[in-house]
Amino acid sequence: MSTEESSVTEPVVADGDVSGDVVLDDADSAVTEPEPDPDVVMVTLNGREVAARTGELVIAAAERHDTYIPHFCYHPRMKSVGMCRQCLVEVDTGRGMQLQPSCMITVSPEMKIDTESSTAKRAQEGMIELLLANHPLDCPVCDKGGECPLQDQAFSHGPGESRYIEEKRHYEKPIPISDLVLLDRERCILCDRCTRFADEVAGDKLIQFTQRGNQTQVMTFHDEPFASYFSGNTVQICPVGALTAEPYRFKARPWDLAAEESTCTSCSVGCRVVVQSSRDEILRYQGVDSDPVNHGWLCDRGRFDFEAVNSELRLDDPMVKTDAGLTVTSWNAALTAAQQLISDALGAGGAEAIGILGGARGTNEDAFAWAQLADALGVTYRDAQVGDGLPASILGLDRATIDEAASASTIVLLGPDLKEELPVLYLRLREAATNGGSTLVEFSTVDTGLTQYAAHSIRYQPGLQADAVSDNAELLAGDGSVVVVAGRSNLAESPDETMAALAAVLAANPNAKMLPALRRGNVVGALSVGMAPADPDHDGLATLRAAADGKIDLLVLVGADPLNDCPDVQLARRALAGARRIISIDTHPSESTKHADVVLAAAAYGEKRGTTTNIEGRVSTLVDKVTTTGTARPDWMIAAELSLMLDLEGGLAQVTSVEEVTSAIAAQVPGFSGVTLEALATDRNGVLAEVVPALLAPVTRRAGQRNSYDHRLVVSRKLYDRAVGTAMSHSIAKLAPGAGAHLHPLDVDALGANSGSDVQLIGERATAILPVVANSAVPRGIVWAPFNQGGAVEDLIDGNAAVIDLKIEVL
Amino acid sequence: MSRLTDHNVALAREIIVRYPRKKSALIPLLHLSQEQNGYVTDEAMRHLAELLNLTPAEVLGTATFYEMFKFEPVGTYVINVCQTMSCALLGAGKLMHHAEEALGIKAGSTTDDGLFTLEPAECQAACTGAPTLQVNYRHRYNVTTDAFDALIDDLRSGALSSEIPPHGTLGRNRQQIPADKFVGAPDPDDVSEGPAWVPVPSPANATEDKS
Amino acid sequence: MSTAITRDYTPGFYEGDRPKLVTSRFEYEDSYTLERYLSTGGYDGLKKALEMGPEAMSGEVKASTLLGRGGAGFPAGVKWGFTPQGVWPRYLVVNGDESEPGTYKDRLLMERDPHQLIEGCLIACYAAGLSQCFLYVRGEMAVAHERLADALNDGYEAGYIGKNIMGTDFSVDVILHWGAGAYVVGEETALIESLEGERGMPRLKPPYFPAAIGLYGQPTIVNNVETLANLPFIAANGSAAFTAIGTETSPGTRMVAISGHVKRPGVYEIVNGTTTFRDIIYGNEFCQGIRDDNELKAFVPGGGSAPWFVSDQLDIPFEGREASAAGSMLGSGAVMVMDSTTDIPEAALTLTRFYAHESCGKCVPCREGGTWLLRILERICSGHGTDADLDQILEVGQSICPGEMPHAASERIGLDATPFPYKMTTICFVGPSAYAPLHSALTLFRDEFEAKVVPAPKRISIPVAVAGS
């Protein structure tokens, strides 16, 4: 057995505070008799005296002191259940040695622990033999073989052979329990990890033990699959091959996988992952236990959207528009064409005629390089957001870390449904509310994933969020710590409304800290390193408006797809039509790349090194696990080459490696001075950039009351939509729920409609036809529609409007 | 019709408020649904999940742990023949063979007319009257093969219908708590003081917190 | 017209001139009615308790040294004292899930004298400051449910249960709760899980000692039916009257069910601590000897989980410590007698099958080991066992109960006793119970097992894992 080998399955605790020796060193170095530390308990472990922490489980204390106790059901991030009995050791608390499960016993002063006595060993060997009695031993065809805790521990702590000659239990071989996960009950050892995860961590109680005794099995209800956004975690923590994930099944053997740690950029939580590849293809991500961030968990989109990197539809090579349409060409030719477009635009309308959008999908280095290029050119129309977030000025507020949010007395939710947009942040805050004693106060238009855990969930009509906050100011005052999670809860409502609500929270409690719930992978990083607009008149929407008005000669889309990303899709369409020239730097073909004059194939996640910044401002490293597809290049390199070709002052014309860009960020970007290569190499959890204080710009609120015969529109994201990462990953693409107009069941009745029938949503701009869905999570008078699901709801959104009111008619 | 009837929903709500936590009512409500339908249907489990704010999977997990809950139709009379030690010592095996022959079915199955389900059972707390069996959980003691035949005859003829209700009915009466006498379930999260009749302890004890 | 089957089997438990603390009303046809109960001193104990106050009442219980009658035999008053100070609310859970093989007493107490149990519950709630009482009754006891439901309805109506009991500020609900068929729920932490609507799987002690962290995480007293049925007597007559009966370490009486190959099987209320197994099995006022005057081969002294005794142990009194020293336990008061015609491996099979079947599946040694033992024993009994299987039983047993196993002495085979208890790798006693009786049968009657097996042809060896090699 090597615990190293299973370190991926057994999440690595990357808590900087893990070393148990620290305390001992302190005690040793003290000259005088030190005050006894109330947090330290001295115990005897296999004959040597070691320091444990008060309240620490024996199994954890032993492992910190390099004594591995075999186990299956114990998991440091979940409650102990003492089910598998594998971790039995002999413990003496003054009444003689007794066999005890080390996952259930906490250390006590002068406790003696023997993990290797003949009694302990016999018990451990006995458990392995019993666990293997009904295990099929189909290791040669099992995905887990080679990284299987049961297999490993059978070798390290087992008796060496089985004496079981009776017939084994038989079940139907793997049965799908969701679209992503299969269950082989013959392999299952009933450790309660997956079921505990579903209950305790995810809150999706969709898998349970059923039957009893020798017939016990994990099961879903007959027609309710394990449709959890977090189902992949159960596969990772399964200590046998009972749970396997569809995207990885039979793809590789563990010993063929090369692995490196990185950070997930599917959203901006910044979960630490291990990227695993074989034959230069990414095959799997596994969660890494980063104590301040993800605790080892990943959402299923983050876990499985590597398929998009491997997609056959990737842009392999640069293209330029010819009479025959977009045509593959050489990098030299493409870059020369791009350089020409930039020079032309500068010549025709000056830097004011150039807009640069994007950066949120790439690395800090990508965004910084393009921001440097923009600076050198004097481009002011730039933004990492396209009307889908909040003004960058919120990043100047006193920022909370995820840990601070998860330990706050009161957590105020102004943002979107975190379960849909920042799933692992949802897990952290859900835990804070269920176990941590935090009070959740939610202001939302519709029920969200956290509603059931909120002490107060306050509904408001779009446009009235700030009033709802002011009306409940007493919930936000008080002495305890308050963290407000702020994001864009409604894409069909002006962000000014959320900003006003945020201001109202800070008015009610000036000490409140803020955690931004901006979704796109590196949006905080991009905004921080220079891709933020200087003022609202040059932000993403303003850039698109200028383009639509014919004022933009060249629009550069750096991993930006306004036709999919911008809520005001009509504006995006007019902008792409109105911009005279377009350069698109992207990984996949999109609606927007079709309009481009030059398409530069970009390296994707997993193909380029660099750093990313999460919502807290935590900068962590990304790894280039596989070589880029085709001739694609990282965005920063493209910017650097163009700088060189344009012979720009400053800029990054001279850089030759991404590390130089990282160092340049540390040297030049305010707040990033601590984010050095050395610091990043030291702490795998990353380095927190400092907040550069800024004031919130005052906003004007414009929303009026809704007419009683109208419905007010709420548009927000689901985890799975038609964005590239999901749409290009076949395993999860099918999980997008599809377009629909969700109404309260009584509103559906009032319209005389039936769930599933089409209705017309009639707005000032357009009319959209969508199937109606009766949904009691939606209050009366509101119509909620998921964003970017292929319907026409985006046509109704006007980026200028405070709110969108609609009439609904049955077709 | 396998969701609870309106009448049974009213009964269910009466039962639910007796417990500090809703989920505690799950087993009694599973009995109620089995009483209504003869077995526990999927629809009933979904309905109970709604009533108790659970997932259907949680209902299934609990329900399948307990042997009295059946998930497929069973006979009007479920006959459990005890097989544990005292009964085994006094001829339970012979009785079971006879029962199988008399009913023409193997243990674990139901007669074609849907009247009888025969099951082996574990100790029924009637060991001094071995061998024993239960019909819908009503005991019969010292069961000889002749006595078994007579029992079947009586069940078929309806002679015992007043004594033995159809499968699913746990008791022919229920606990009914008059509203004016009902104290109410003390919520573990909302009660911090001792009950009225307990003398107030010394302040040192009263302030001691639970950890 | 009626079938020839006895419907309400009431053996001679009221014969003889013995003290009857809990079965005093059993002789009446209408013993379960409120009317009969009130006319025979019913609710006098509660009245006395209300007069003396909760502290004095719990003092009486402590002074009575009333031992729990569920199997573990722990003093009830001490158990109540484990509740942490100042933590409210607290609950009473009545363990009426009687299912231990051979045990048949709680059902009688519930069916024949439900008010006595209810009064006991009320006294316990009053004395220990318990805010609500749940009467968890085994699901398969339909008649007990009906009797208890009637008794509770009558009790509420008459003001003995619910708000302001007997005009005082003592208010408590007694809730009748239905089980649904799972032996393991008789274990107190599993009982609590089940009462919370969960699968009845035991919790680990520590930390889940019910008195500290019980129902809904609150302090909870779990008491057996018979234990609580003793409280009306103690309240009405005082602890001295109770300790005057029986011995100092085992005061009062016990209900014992004697079944199997005896002439007059029955449930008897015996004097605790002094009555011997010989009295019970051969005594005139009890079972009157073995059927057909056969020889005694073996007997189970304390419910299906207990290691077996043989005739060498007949003169041991019904007293916990003496039974432990002799290699077994008294458990839940159930004696099962096997005469000389008994096929020992077959008899052991019925118990191993029971415990393997009743495993909750939570911990591995019980879930896998119990069934493994069953498979081996089934093969032996069907003539497909080998001599290697006998040692394999002991090996599997070592994974469930490591170290020395308790067993009785036997002069016949020249064996000394190993005292109770055993060590265990499991959370609760279900797993060891699949093995302990089998182990004692195999130890005391190895010859009978050997007679059923053939020599092992060749040791079969299966590598534990085949991948990665």
Short mmCIF file of N, CA, C and O in Angstrom, two decimals, chain A residues 199 204-213 219-224, chain B residues 23 41-43 45-46 55-58 60-62 64-67:
data_model
loop_
_atom_site.label_atom_id
_atom_site.label_comp_id
_atom_site.label_asym_id
_atom_site.label_seq_id
_atom_site.Cartn_x
_atom_site.Cartn_y
_atom_site.Cartn_z
N ASP A 199 -26.10 13.41 1.54
CA ASP A 199 -26.91 13.97 2.62
C ASP A 199 -26.27 15.19 3.25
O ASP A 199 -26.87 16.25 3.36
N ASP A 204 -28.32 16.78 -1.29
CA ASP A 204 -29.18 16.14 -2.29
C ASP A 204 -29.42 14.70 -1.85
O ASP A 204 -28.68 13.79 -2.23
N LYS A 205 -30.45 14.48 -1.06
CA LYS A 205 -30.64 13.16 -0.44
C LYS A 205 -31.31 12.21 -1.42
O LYS A 205 -32.43 11.77 -1.21
N LEU A 206 -30.61 11.93 -2.49
CA LEU A 206 -31.19 11.16 -3.58
C LEU A 206 -30.66 9.74 -3.64
O LEU A 206 -31.18 8.90 -4.37
N ILE A 207 -29.58 9.46 -2.92
CA ILE A 207 -29.12 8.07 -2.80
C ILE A 207 -29.14 7.71 -1.32
O ILE A 207 -28.79 8.52 -0.46
N GLN A 208 -29.57 6.51 -1.05
CA GLN A 208 -29.76 6.06 0.32
C GLN A 208 -29.38 4.59 0.40
O GLN A 208 -29.44 3.88 -0.60
N PHE A 209 -29.09 4.16 1.61
CA PHE A 209 -29.06 2.72 1.83
C PHE A 209 -30.49 2.22 1.75
O PHE A 209 -31.41 2.85 2.30
N THR A 210 -30.67 1.09 1.10
CA THR A 210 -31.98 0.45 1.11
C THR A 210 -31.77 -1.01 1.52
O THR A 210 -30.64 -1.51 1.54
N GLN A 211 -32.85 -1.69 1.81
CA GLN A 211 -32.81 -3.07 2.31
C GLN A 211 -32.03 -3.11 3.62
O GLN A 211 -31.75 -2.07 4.21
N ARG A 212 -31.65 -4.30 4.04
CA ARG A 212 -31.05 -4.42 5.36
C ARG A 212 -30.03 -5.54 5.39
O ARG A 212 -30.05 -6.44 4.55
N GLY A 213 -29.14 -5.46 6.38
CA GLY A 213 -28.20 -6.55 6.65
C GLY A 213 -27.35 -6.88 5.43
O GLY A 213 -26.83 -5.99 4.76
N MET A 219 -29.09 2.88 -3.24
CA MET A 219 -30.08 2.97 -4.30
C MET A 219 -30.67 4.39 -4.37
O MET A 219 -30.68 5.10 -3.40
N THR A 220 -31.19 4.69 -5.54
CA THR A 220 -32.02 5.89 -5.68
C THR A 220 -33.48 5.44 -5.59
O THR A 220 -33.76 4.25 -5.64
N PHE A 221 -34.38 6.38 -5.48
CA PHE A 221 -35.79 6.04 -5.65
C PHE A 221 -35.97 5.66 -7.12
O PHE A 221 -35.21 6.10 -7.98
N HIS A 222 -36.99 4.83 -7.37
CA HIS A 222 -37.07 4.14 -8.67
C HIS A 222 -36.91 5.06 -9.88
O HIS A 222 -36.17 4.75 -10.78
N ASP A 223 -37.60 6.18 -9.90
CA ASP A 223 -37.49 7.02 -11.09
C ASP A 223 -36.96 8.40 -10.76
O ASP A 223 -37.25 9.37 -11.43
N GLU A 224 -36.21 8.49 -9.69
CA GLU A 224 -35.57 9.77 -9.37
C GLU A 224 -34.07 9.58 -9.30
O GLU A 224 -33.52 9.19 -8.29
N LYS B 23 -39.91 13.78 10.64
CA LYS B 23 -39.50 12.50 10.08
C LYS B 23 -39.84 11.35 11.01
O LYS B 23 -39.98 10.21 10.58
N THR B 41 -46.96 1.55 -1.82
CA THR B 41 -46.77 1.82 -3.25
C THR B 41 -45.78 2.97 -3.43
O THR B 41 -45.51 3.74 -2.53
N ASP B 42 -45.24 3.06 -4.65
CA ASP B 42 -44.33 4.16 -4.97
C ASP B 42 -45.01 5.50 -4.80
O ASP B 42 -44.43 6.46 -4.29
N GLU B 43 -46.26 5.56 -5.26
CA GLU B 43 -47.00 6.82 -5.15
C GLU B 43 -47.16 7.23 -3.69
O GLU B 43 -47.05 8.40 -3.33
N MET B 45 -45.17 6.44 -1.25
CA MET B 45 -43.88 6.90 -0.72
C MET B 45 -43.61 8.34 -1.16
O MET B 45 -43.12 9.15 -0.39
N ARG B 46 -43.97 8.64 -2.42
CA ARG B 46 -43.80 10.03 -2.87
C ARG B 46 -44.67 10.97 -2.06
O ARG B 46 -44.26 12.06 -1.69
N THR B 55 -37.03 13.46 0.73
CA THR B 55 -36.98 12.97 -0.65
C THR B 55 -37.59 11.57 -0.67
O THR B 55 -37.54 10.86 0.33
N PRO B 56 -38.14 11.17 -1.81
CA PRO B 56 -38.66 9.79 -1.89
C PRO B 56 -37.58 8.77 -1.57
O PRO B 56 -37.87 7.71 -1.00
N ALA B 57 -36.33 9.09 -1.90
CA ALA B 57 -35.24 8.14 -1.60
C ALA B 57 -35.10 7.95 -0.09
O ALA B 57 -34.84 6.84 0.37
N GLU B 58 -35.27 8.99 0.67
CA GLU B 58 -35.19 8.86 2.12
C GLU B 58 -36.31 7.96 2.64
O GLU B 58 -36.11 7.14 3.54
N LEU B 60 -37.79 5.61 0.93
CA LEU B 60 -37.47 4.25 0.49
C LEU B 60 -36.40 3.63 1.40
O LEU B 60 -36.51 2.46 1.78
N GLY B 61 -35.40 4.42 1.75
CA GLY B 61 -34.31 3.91 2.60
C GLY B 61 -34.84 3.42 3.92
O GLY B 61 -34.47 2.33 4.38
N THR B 62 -35.69 4.18 4.54
CA THR B 62 -36.25 3.77 5.82
C THR B 62 -37.22 2.60 5.64
O THR B 62 -37.15 1.60 6.36
N THR B 64 -37.54 0.23 3.43
CA THR B 64 -37.05 -1.10 3.06
C THR B 64 -36.23 -1.75 4.17
O THR B 64 -35.85 -2.91 4.06
N PHE B 65 -35.94 -0.99 5.21
CA PHE B 65 -35.20 -1.56 6.34
C PHE B 65 -36.10 -2.48 7.16
O PHE B 65 -35.63 -3.38 7.83
N TYR B 66 -37.39 -2.21 7.11
CA TYR B 66 -38.32 -2.88 8.03
C TYR B 66 -39.14 -3.93 7.31
O TYR B 66 -39.72 -3.67 6.26
N GLU B 67 -39.19 -5.10 7.92
CA GLU B 67 -39.78 -6.25 7.22
C GLU B 67 -41.27 -6.19 7.04
O GLU B 67 -41.84 -6.85 6.18
#
